[in-house]
Short mmCIF file of C-alpha atoms in Angstrom, two decimals:
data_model
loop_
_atom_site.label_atom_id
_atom_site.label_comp_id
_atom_site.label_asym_id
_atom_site.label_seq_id
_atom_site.Cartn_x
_atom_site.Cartn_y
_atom_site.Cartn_z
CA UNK A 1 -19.53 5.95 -11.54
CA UNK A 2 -22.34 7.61 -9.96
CA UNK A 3 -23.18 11.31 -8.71
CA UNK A 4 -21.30 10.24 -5.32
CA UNK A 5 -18.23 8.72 -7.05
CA UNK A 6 -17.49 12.00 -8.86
CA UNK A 7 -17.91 14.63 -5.96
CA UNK A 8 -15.82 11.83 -3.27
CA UNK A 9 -13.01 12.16 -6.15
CA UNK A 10 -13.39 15.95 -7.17
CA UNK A 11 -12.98 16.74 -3.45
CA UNK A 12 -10.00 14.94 -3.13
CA UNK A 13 -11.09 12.52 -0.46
CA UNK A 14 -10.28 9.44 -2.34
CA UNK A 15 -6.54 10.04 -2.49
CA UNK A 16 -6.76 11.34 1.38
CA UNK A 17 -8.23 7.86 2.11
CA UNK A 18 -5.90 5.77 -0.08
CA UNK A 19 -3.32 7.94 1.78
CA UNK A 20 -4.15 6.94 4.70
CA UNK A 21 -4.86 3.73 3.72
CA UNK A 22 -1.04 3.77 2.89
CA UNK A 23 0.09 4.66 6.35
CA UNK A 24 -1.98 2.29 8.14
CA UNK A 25 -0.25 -0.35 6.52
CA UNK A 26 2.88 1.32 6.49
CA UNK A 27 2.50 1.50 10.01
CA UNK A 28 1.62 -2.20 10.63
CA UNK A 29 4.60 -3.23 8.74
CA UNK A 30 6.83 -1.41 10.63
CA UNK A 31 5.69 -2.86 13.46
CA UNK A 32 5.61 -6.20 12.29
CA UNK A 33 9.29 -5.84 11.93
CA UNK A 34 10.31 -4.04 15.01
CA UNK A 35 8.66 -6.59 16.97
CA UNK A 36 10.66 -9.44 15.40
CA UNK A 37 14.15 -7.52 15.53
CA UNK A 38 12.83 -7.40 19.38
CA UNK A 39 12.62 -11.06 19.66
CA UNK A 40 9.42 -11.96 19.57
CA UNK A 41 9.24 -16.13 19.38
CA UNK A 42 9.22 -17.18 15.79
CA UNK A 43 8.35 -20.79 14.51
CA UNK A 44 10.98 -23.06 13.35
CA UNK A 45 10.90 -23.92 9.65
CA UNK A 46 10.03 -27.36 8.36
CA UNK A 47 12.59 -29.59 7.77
CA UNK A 48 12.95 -29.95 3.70
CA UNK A 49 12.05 -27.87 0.82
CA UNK A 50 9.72 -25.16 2.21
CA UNK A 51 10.22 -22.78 0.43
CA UNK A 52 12.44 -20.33 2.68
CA UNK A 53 15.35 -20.63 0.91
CA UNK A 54 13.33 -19.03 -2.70
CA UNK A 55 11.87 -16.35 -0.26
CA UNK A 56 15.38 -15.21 0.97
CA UNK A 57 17.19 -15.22 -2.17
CA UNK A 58 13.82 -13.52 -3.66
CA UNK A 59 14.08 -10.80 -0.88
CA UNK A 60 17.45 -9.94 -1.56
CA UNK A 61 17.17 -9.77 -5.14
CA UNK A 62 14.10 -7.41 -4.27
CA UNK A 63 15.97 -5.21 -2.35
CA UNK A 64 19.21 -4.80 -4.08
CA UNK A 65 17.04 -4.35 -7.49
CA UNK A 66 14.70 -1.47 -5.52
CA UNK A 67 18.29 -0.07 -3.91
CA UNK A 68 19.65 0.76 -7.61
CA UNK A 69 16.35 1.80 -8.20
CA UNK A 70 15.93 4.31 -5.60
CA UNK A 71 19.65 5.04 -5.40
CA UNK A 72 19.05 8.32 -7.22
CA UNK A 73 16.79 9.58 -5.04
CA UNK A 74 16.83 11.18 -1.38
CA UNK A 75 15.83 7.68 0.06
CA UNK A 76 18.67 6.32 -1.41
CA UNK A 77 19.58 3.08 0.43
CA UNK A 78 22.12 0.93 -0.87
CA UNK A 79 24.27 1.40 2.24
CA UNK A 80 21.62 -0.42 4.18
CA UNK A 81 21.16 -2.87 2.00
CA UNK A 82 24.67 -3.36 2.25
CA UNK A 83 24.80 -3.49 6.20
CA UNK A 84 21.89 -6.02 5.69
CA UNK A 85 24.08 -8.61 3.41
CA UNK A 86 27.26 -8.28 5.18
CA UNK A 87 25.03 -8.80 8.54
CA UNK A 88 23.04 -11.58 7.00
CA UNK A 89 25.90 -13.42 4.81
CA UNK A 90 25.42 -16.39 6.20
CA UNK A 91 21.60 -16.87 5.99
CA UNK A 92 22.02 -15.79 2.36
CA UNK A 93 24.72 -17.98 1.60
CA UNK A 94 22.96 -20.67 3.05
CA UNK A 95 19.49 -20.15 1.19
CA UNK A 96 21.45 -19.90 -2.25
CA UNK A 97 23.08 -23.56 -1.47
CA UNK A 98 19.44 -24.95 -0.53
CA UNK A 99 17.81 -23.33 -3.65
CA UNK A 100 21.53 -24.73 -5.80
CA UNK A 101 20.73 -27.91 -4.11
CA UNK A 102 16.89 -28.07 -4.79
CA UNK A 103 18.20 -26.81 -8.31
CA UNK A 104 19.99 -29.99 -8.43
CA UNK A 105 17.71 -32.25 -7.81
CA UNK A 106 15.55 -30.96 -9.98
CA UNK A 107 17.21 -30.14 -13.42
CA UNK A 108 20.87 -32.05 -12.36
CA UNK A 109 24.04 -30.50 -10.85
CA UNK A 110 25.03 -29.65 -14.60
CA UNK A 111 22.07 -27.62 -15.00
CA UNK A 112 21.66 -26.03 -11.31
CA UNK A 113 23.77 -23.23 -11.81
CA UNK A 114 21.76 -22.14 -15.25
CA UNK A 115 18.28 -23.00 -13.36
CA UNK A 116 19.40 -20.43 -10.60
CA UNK A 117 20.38 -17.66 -12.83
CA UNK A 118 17.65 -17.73 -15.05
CA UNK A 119 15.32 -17.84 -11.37
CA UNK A 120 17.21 -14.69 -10.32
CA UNK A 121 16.73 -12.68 -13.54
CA UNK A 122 13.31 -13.38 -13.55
CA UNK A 123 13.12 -12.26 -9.70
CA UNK A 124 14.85 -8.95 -10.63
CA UNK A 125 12.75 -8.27 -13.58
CA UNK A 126 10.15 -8.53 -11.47
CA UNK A 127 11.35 -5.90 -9.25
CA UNK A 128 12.65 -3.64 -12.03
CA UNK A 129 9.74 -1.01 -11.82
CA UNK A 130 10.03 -1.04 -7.83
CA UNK A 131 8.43 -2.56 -5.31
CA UNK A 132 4.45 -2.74 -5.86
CA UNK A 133 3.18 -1.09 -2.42
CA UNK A 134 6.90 0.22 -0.76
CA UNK A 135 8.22 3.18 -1.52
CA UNK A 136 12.14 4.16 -1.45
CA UNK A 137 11.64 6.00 1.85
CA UNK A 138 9.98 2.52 3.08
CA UNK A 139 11.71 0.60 1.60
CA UNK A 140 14.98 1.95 3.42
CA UNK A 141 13.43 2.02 6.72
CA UNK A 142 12.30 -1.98 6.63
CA UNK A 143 16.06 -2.56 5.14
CA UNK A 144 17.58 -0.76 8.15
CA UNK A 145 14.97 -3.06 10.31
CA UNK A 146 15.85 -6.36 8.46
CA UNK A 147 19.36 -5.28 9.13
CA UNK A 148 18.91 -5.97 12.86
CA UNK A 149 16.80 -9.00 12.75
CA UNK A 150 18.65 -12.16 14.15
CA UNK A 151 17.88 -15.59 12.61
CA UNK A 152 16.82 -17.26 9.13
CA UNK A 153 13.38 -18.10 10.62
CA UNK A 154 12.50 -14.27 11.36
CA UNK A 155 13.92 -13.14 7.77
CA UNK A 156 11.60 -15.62 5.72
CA UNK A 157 8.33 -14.27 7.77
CA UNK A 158 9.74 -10.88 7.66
CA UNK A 159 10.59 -11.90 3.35
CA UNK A 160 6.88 -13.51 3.11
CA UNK A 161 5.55 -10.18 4.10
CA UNK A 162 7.44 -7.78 2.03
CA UNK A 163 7.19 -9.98 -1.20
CA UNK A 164 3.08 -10.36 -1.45
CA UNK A 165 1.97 -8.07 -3.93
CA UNK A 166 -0.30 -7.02 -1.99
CA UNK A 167 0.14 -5.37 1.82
CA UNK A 168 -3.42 -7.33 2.95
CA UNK A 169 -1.20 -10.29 4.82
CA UNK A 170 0.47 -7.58 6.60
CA UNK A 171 -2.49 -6.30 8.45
CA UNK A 172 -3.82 -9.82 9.51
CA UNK A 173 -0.26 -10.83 10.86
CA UNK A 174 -0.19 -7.35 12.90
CA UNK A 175 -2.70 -8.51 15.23
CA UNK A 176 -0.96 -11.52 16.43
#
């Protein structure tokens, strides 16, 4: 890198952007999220394998695997995430049958079970080093928000946001 490259990073304006950078879409997140647990209208799924059902279990995994992950630190949340499951048993539940199901149809009922486990290691693995752009202190503030949202339809947009692995989407979807 150039002349310019050096002196933006020696002068510590590159992490003061990405910083800010951070908040922005911090920020938009949030908002995403407070605006669905207020009730903003959100479409109906389609009918069939969509896909929701993978999401859900996928953002649970995420966020029990980042709550053991962050439960040693100040922003410890695994008592949200456990407000969360016991508020959102049933949509949980319900996902994990769909996905068993789906499972099912796939490999055969005698195989569903094993299909599914091996799926959820893989989707904590995944999650073992944390989340790629959340941190613990985020991360307990959108569990605390999922928490109140009502309805599977709002958890699958809120769970297609928080599991890209990048926050981009996030910023496109706070302008609607």
């Amino acid at each position: 890198m150039g002349t310019f490259g050096n002196t933006f990073r020696q002068s510590g304006k590159a992490e003061r952007f990405a910083s800010g950078e951070r908040r922005l879409l911090w920020a938009s997140l949030v908002g995403i999220i407070i605006a669905i647990c207020i009730g903003l209208p959100t479409p109906a799924s389609a009918a069939g394998n969509d896909g929701s059902a993978e999401k859900l279990r996928r953002m649970d995994i995420m966020l029990m695997v980042t709550g053991l992950r962050c439960r040693t630190t100040a922003d410890n949340f695994t008592a949200d995430y456990g407000v969360f499951t016991r508020r959102h048993m049933s949509e949980l539940n319900e996902a994990s049958d769909d996905l068993k199901a789906d499972l099912a149809r796939r490999y055969g009922v005698k195989d569903a079970n094993r299909a599914l486990d091996r799926m959820s290691v893989v989707m904590a693995n995944e999650y073992g080093g944390g989340h790629p752009w959340l941190s613990c202190a985020e991360l307990k503030d959108v569990t605390r928000s999922l928490a109140k949202v009502q309805g599977r339809e709002t958890l699958v947009e809120a769970a297609g946001q928080l599991l890209s692995r990048q926050p981009g989407p996030v910023l496109a979807l706070a302008s609607r």
